Coordinates of C-alpha atoms in Angstrom, one line a residue:
Chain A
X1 CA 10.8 -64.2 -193.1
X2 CA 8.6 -63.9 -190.3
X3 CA 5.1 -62.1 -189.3
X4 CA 7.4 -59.0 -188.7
X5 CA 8.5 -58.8 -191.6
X6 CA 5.8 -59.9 -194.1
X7 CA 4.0 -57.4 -192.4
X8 CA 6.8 -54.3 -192.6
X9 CA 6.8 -56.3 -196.6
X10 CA 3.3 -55.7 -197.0
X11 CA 3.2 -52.4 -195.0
X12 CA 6.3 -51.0 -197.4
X13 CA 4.7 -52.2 -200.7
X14 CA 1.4 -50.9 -199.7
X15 CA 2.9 -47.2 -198.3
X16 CA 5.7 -46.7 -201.0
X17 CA 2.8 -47.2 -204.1
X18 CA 0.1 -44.8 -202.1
X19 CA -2.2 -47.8 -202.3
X20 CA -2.4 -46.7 -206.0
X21 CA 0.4 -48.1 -207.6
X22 CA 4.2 -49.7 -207.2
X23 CA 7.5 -48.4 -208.8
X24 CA 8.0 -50.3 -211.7
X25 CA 11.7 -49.5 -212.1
X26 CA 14.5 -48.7 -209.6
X27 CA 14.1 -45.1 -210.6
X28 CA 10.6 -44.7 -209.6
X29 CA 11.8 -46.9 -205.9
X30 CA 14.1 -44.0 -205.8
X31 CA 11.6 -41.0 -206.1
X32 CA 9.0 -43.5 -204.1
X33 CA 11.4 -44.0 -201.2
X34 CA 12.2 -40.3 -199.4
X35 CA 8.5 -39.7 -198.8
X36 CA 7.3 -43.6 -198.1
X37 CA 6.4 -44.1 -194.4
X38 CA 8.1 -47.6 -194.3
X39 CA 11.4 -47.0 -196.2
X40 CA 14.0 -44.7 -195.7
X41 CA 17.4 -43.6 -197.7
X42 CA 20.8 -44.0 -196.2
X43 CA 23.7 -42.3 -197.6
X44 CA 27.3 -43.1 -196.2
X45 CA 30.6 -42.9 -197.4
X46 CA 33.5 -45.4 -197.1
X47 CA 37.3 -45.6 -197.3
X48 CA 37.3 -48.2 -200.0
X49 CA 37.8 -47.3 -203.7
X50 CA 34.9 -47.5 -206.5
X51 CA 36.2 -50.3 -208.5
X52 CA 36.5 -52.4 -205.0
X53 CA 33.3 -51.8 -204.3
X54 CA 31.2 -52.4 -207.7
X55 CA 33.3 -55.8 -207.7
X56 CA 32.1 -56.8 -203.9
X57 CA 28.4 -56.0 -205.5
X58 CA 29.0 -58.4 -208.8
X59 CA 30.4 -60.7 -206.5
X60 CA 28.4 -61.0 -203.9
X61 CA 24.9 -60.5 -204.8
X62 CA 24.2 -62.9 -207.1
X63 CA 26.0 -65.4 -205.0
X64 CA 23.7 -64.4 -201.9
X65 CA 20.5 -63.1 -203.2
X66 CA 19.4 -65.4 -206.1
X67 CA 17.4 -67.6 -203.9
X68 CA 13.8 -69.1 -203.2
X69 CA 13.4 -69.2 -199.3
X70 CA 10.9 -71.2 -197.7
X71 CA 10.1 -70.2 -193.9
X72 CA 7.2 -72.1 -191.8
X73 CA 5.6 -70.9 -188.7
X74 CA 3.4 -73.4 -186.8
X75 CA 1.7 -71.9 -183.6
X76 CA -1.0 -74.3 -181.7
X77 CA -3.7 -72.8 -184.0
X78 CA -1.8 -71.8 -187.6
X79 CA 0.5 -73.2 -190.1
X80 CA 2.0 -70.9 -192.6
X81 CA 4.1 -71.4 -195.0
X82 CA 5.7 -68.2 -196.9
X83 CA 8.1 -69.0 -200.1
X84 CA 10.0 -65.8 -201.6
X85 CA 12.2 -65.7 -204.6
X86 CA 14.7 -62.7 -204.3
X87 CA 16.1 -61.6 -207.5
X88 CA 19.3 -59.0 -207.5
X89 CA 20.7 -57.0 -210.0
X90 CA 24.2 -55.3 -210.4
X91 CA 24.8 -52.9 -213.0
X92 CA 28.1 -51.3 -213.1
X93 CA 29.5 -48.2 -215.4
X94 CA 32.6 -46.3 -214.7
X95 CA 30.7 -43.8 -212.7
X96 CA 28.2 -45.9 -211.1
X97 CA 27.7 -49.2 -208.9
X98 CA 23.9 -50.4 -208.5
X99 CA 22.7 -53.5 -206.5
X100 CA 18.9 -54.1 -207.2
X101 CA 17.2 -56.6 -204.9
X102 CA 13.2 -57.7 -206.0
X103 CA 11.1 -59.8 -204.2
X104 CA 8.4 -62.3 -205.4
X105 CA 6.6 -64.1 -202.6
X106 CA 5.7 -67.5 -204.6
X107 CA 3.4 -68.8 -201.0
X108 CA 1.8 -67.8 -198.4
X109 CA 1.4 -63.8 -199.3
X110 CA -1.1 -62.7 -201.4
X111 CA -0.1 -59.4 -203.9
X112 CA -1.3 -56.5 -204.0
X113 CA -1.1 -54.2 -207.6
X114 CA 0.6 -54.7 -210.3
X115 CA 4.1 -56.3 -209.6
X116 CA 6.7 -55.0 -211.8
X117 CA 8.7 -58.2 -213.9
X118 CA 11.1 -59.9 -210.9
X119 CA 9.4 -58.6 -208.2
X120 CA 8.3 -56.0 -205.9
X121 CA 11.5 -53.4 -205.6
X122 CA 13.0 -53.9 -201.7
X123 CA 16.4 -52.2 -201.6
X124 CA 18.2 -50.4 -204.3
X125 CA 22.7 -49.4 -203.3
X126 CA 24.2 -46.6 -205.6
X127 CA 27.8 -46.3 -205.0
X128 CA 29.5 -43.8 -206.6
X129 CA 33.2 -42.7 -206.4
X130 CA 34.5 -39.8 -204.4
X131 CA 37.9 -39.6 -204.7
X132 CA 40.9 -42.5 -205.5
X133 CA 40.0 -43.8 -202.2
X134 CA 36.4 -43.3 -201.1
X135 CA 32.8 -44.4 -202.3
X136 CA 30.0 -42.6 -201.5
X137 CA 26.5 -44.8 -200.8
X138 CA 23.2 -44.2 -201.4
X139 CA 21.0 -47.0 -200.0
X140 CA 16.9 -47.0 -200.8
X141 CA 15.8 -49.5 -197.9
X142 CA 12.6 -50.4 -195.4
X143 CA 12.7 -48.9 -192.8
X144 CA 11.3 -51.8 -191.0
X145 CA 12.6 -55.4 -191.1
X146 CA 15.1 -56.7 -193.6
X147 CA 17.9 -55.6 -191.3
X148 CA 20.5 -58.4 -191.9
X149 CA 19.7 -58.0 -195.4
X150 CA 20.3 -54.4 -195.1
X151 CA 23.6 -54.7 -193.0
X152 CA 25.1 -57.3 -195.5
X153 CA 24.7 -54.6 -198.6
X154 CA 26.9 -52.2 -195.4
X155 CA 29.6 -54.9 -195.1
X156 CA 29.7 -55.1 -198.9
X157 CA 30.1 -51.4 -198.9
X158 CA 32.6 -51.2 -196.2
X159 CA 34.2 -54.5 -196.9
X160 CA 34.3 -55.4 -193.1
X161 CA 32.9 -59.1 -192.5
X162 CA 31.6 -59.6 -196.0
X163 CA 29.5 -62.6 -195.8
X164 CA 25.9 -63.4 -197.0
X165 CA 22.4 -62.4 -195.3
X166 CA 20.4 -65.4 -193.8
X167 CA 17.5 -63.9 -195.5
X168 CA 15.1 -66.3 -193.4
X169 CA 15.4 -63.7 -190.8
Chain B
X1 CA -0.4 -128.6 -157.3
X2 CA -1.1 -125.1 -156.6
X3 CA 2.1 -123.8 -156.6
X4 CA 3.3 -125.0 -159.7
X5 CA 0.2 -123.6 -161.6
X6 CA 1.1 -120.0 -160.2
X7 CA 4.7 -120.6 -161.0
X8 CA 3.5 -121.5 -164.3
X9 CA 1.2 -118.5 -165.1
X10 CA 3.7 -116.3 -163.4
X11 CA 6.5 -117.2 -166.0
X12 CA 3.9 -117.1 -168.8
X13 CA 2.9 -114.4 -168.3
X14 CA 6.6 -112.9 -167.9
X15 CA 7.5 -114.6 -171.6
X16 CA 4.1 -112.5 -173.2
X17 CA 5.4 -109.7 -171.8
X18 CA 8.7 -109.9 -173.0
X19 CA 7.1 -110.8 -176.2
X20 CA 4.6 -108.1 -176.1
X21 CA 8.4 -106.0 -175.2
X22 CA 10.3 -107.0 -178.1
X23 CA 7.3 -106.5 -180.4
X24 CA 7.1 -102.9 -179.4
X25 CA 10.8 -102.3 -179.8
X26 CA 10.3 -104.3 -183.3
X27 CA 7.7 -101.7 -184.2
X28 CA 9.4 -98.7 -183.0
X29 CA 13.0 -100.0 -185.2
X30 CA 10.8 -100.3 -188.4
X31 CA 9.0 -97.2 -187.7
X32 CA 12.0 -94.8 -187.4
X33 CA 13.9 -97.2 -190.4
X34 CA 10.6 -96.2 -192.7
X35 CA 11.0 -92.5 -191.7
X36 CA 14.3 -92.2 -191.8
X37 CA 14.3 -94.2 -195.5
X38 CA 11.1 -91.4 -196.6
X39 CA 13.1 -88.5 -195.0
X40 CA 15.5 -88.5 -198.2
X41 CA 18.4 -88.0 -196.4
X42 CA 20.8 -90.3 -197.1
X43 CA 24.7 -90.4 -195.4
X44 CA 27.5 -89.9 -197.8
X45 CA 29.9 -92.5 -198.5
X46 CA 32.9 -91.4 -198.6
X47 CA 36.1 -91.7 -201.3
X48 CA 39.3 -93.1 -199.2
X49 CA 41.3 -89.9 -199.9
X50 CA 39.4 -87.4 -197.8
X51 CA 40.5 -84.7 -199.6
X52 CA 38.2 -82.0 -198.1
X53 CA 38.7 -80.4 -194.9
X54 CA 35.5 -78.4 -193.4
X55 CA 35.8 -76.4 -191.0
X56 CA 32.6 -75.3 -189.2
X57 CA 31.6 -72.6 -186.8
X58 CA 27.8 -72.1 -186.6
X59 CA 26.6 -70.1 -183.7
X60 CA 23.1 -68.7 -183.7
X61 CA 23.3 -66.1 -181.3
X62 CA 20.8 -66.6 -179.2
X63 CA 19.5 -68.9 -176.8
X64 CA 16.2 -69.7 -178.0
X65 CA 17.5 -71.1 -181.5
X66 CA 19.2 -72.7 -183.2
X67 CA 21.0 -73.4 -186.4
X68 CA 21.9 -76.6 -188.2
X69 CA 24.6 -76.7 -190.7
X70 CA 24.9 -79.8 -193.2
X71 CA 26.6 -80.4 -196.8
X72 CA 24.0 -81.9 -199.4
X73 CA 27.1 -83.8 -202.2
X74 CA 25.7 -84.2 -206.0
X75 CA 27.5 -85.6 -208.4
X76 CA 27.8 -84.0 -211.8
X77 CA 27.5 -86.3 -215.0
X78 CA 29.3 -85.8 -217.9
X79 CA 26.3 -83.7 -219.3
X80 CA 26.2 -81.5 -216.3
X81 CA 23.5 -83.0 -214.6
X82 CA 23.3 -83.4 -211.0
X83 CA 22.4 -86.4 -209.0
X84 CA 22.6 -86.7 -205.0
X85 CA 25.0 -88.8 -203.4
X86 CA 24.2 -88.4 -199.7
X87 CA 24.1 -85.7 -197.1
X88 CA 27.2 -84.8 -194.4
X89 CA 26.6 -83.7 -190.9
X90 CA 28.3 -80.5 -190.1
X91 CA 28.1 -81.0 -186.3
X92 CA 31.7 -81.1 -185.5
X93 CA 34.3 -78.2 -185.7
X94 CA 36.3 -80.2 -188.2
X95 CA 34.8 -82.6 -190.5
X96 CA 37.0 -84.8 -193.2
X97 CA 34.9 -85.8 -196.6
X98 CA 36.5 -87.6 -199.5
X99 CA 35.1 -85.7 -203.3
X100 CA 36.1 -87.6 -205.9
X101 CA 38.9 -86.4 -208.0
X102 CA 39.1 -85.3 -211.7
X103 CA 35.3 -84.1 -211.7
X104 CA 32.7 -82.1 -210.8
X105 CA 31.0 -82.4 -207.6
X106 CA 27.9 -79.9 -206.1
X107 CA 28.7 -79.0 -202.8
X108 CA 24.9 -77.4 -201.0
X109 CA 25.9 -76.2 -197.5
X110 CA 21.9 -76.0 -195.6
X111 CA 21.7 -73.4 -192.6
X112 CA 18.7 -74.6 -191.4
X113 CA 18.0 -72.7 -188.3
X114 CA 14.8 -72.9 -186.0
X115 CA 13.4 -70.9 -183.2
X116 CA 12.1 -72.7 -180.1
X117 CA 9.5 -70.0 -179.1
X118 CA 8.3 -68.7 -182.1
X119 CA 8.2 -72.4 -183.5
X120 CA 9.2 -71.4 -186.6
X121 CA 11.8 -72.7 -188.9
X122 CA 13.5 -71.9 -192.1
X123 CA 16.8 -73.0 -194.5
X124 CA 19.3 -71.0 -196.9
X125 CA 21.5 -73.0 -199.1
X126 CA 24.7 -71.7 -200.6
X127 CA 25.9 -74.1 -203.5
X128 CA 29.2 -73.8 -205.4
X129 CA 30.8 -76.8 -208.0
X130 CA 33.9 -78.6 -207.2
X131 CA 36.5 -80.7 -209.6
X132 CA 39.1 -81.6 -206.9
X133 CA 42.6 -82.3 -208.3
X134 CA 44.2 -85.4 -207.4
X135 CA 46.5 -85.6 -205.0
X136 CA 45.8 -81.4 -203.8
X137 CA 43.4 -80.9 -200.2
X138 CA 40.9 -78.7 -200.0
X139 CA 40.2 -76.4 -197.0
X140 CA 36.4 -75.0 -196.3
X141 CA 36.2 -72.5 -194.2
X142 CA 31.7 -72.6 -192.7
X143 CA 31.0 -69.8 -190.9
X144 CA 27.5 -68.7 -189.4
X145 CA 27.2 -65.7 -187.1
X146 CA 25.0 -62.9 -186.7
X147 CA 22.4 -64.1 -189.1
X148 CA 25.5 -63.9 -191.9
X149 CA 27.2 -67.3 -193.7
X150 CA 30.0 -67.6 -195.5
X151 CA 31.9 -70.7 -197.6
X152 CA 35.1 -70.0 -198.6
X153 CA 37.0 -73.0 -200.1
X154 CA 40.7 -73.1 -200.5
X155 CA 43.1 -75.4 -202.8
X156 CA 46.2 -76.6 -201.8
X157 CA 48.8 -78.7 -204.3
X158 CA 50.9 -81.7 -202.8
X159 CA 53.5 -81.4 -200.5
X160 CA 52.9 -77.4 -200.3
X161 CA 51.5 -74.7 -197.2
X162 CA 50.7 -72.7 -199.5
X163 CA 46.8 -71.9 -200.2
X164 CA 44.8 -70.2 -202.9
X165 CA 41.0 -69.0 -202.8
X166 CA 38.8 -71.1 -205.3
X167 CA 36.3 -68.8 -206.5
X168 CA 32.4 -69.7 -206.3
X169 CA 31.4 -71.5 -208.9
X170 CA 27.8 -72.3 -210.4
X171 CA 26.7 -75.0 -212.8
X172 CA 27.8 -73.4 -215.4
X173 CA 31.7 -74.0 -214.9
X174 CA 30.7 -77.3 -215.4
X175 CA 29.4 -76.8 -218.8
X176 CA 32.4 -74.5 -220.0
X177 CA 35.4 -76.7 -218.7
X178 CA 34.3 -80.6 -218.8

């Protein structure tokens, strides 16, 4: 994670709570998101049934989001040293696919409000079936930073190069 | 005579020199030996049957960095702990690695990539648990591109082509099927 994105981090916690307060559960990230200034919702639809989908989402993210990632920057004047534990989530009902990710920044970033248990919400996918063969997306994301993160829960989705986000980026 | 002196200081001086030479290189051997013995790398030793094939294309995608892929190999005790056996450079396309058969070994591919103007550096780890069967290869497929990864390990039996996916596996596999 670099300045850019500690800062869209910060910048997203600090804009989606109102400086008052964070959401505490993925439904409050949900009604937080539409009127934050660094976060935005994305809603798609792919040619790839439910089922497919909700079973790329168990599969993939625990495999590639339950990790601590340590990032240093060293410039002729500063050494920092940020550690973050991501923590993801996938709940799945016959009607519903949801991906949780959490952040927890363990070094080098100092937190601001009360941090709900796992982590500081950063990205919350719905997917929800359409017909037989489509899924229909609702993705609660920054709108700043976080992008290969953001375009690995899109692959998921789609199924097209399905691989895991360097989340160091 | 006056000659011989200068002859005599000349090559005594030339023998400190080389002296003072191999001291220096001396130093310089046991200073990288004592680094390289703190750094806690360590290079895998091998099992003669080099039964796993990895495959490796790791391309950063940009010109000012760079990424750095190597295999961490634990062994897994009977009581599913883990203990590090030494660490295998991914620096070629194709790399051969012998696991031992008939139990578990932890597999930790490290992307460590670094960026030469920002001077900043960081690692992600993907980890899945092996328990090679004797006499079958195994095929690993490392791919890095566009700030994504992928492992994906296939199984194939003796004296067949054909392949089958090996799910990702975690520590606990270890527990549930030793």
């Amino acid at each position: 994670m670099n300045r850019i994105h500690c800062f869209a981090s910060i910048m997203c916690v600090v804009w989606l709570s109102g400086c008052i307060s964070h959401p505490q559960t993925p439904e409050e990230f949900r009604k937080a998101v539409p009127t934050a200034f660094s976060a935005k919702v994305e809603t798609f639809e792919v040619d790839r049934p439910f089922s497919q989908v909700a079973t790329t989402f168990q599969k993939m993210g625990p495999n590639c989001l339950s990790k601590t990632i340590k990032t240093t920057s060293q410039t002729k004047t500063s050494y920092q040293v940020i550690v973050t534990t991501y923590k993801p989530t996938v709940l799945v009902t016959p009607k519903k696919a949801e991906l949780h990710v959490q952040f927890h920044h363990d070094q080098g970033v100092i937190g601001v409000g009360k941090e709900p248990e796992g982590g500081y919400y950063l990205l919350v996918a719905d997917a929800s079936p359409v017909s037989q063969s489509k899924t229909r997306i609702d993705l609660y994301r920054p709108s700043m930073g976080h992008g290969v993160l953001i375009q690995a829960v899109r692959n998921w989705a789609t199924g097209e190069n399905v691989g895991c986000p360097d989340l160091t980026k | 005579m006056p000659g011989s002196h200068e002859v005599t200081r000349v090559s005594r001086t030339n023998g400190r020199m080389k002296r003072d030479r191999t001291s220096i290189i001396l130093t310089c051997l046991w200073t990288a030996a004592f680094f390289a013995s703190c750094s806690g790398l360590k290079p895998y030793q091998n099992t003669p049957d080099n039964n796993l094939h990895v495959h490796t294309a790791a391309d950063s995608g940009s010109w000012f960095s760079s990424v750095r892929t190597v295999v961490d190999i634990h062994r897994v005790t009977r009581d599913c702990r883990t203990a590090y056996e030494g660490t295998v450079q991914l620096n070629r396309p194709a790399v051969d690695v012998g696991i031992p058969p008939n139990r578990w070994s932890r597999l930790v591919f490290v992307f460590a990539s670094s960026g030469f103007l920002a001077n900043r550096s960081g690692s992600i780890t993907y980890e899945t648990h092996l328990k090679p069967r004797g006499g079958y290869q195994y095929d690993v497929q490392v791919t890095y591109k566009d700030d994504m990864y992928n492992v994906a390990v296939r199984e194939t039996p003796p004296g067949s082509s054909i392949s089958r996916e090996i799910e990702h596996k975690d520590l606990r596999a270890c527990s549930a099927n030793s």
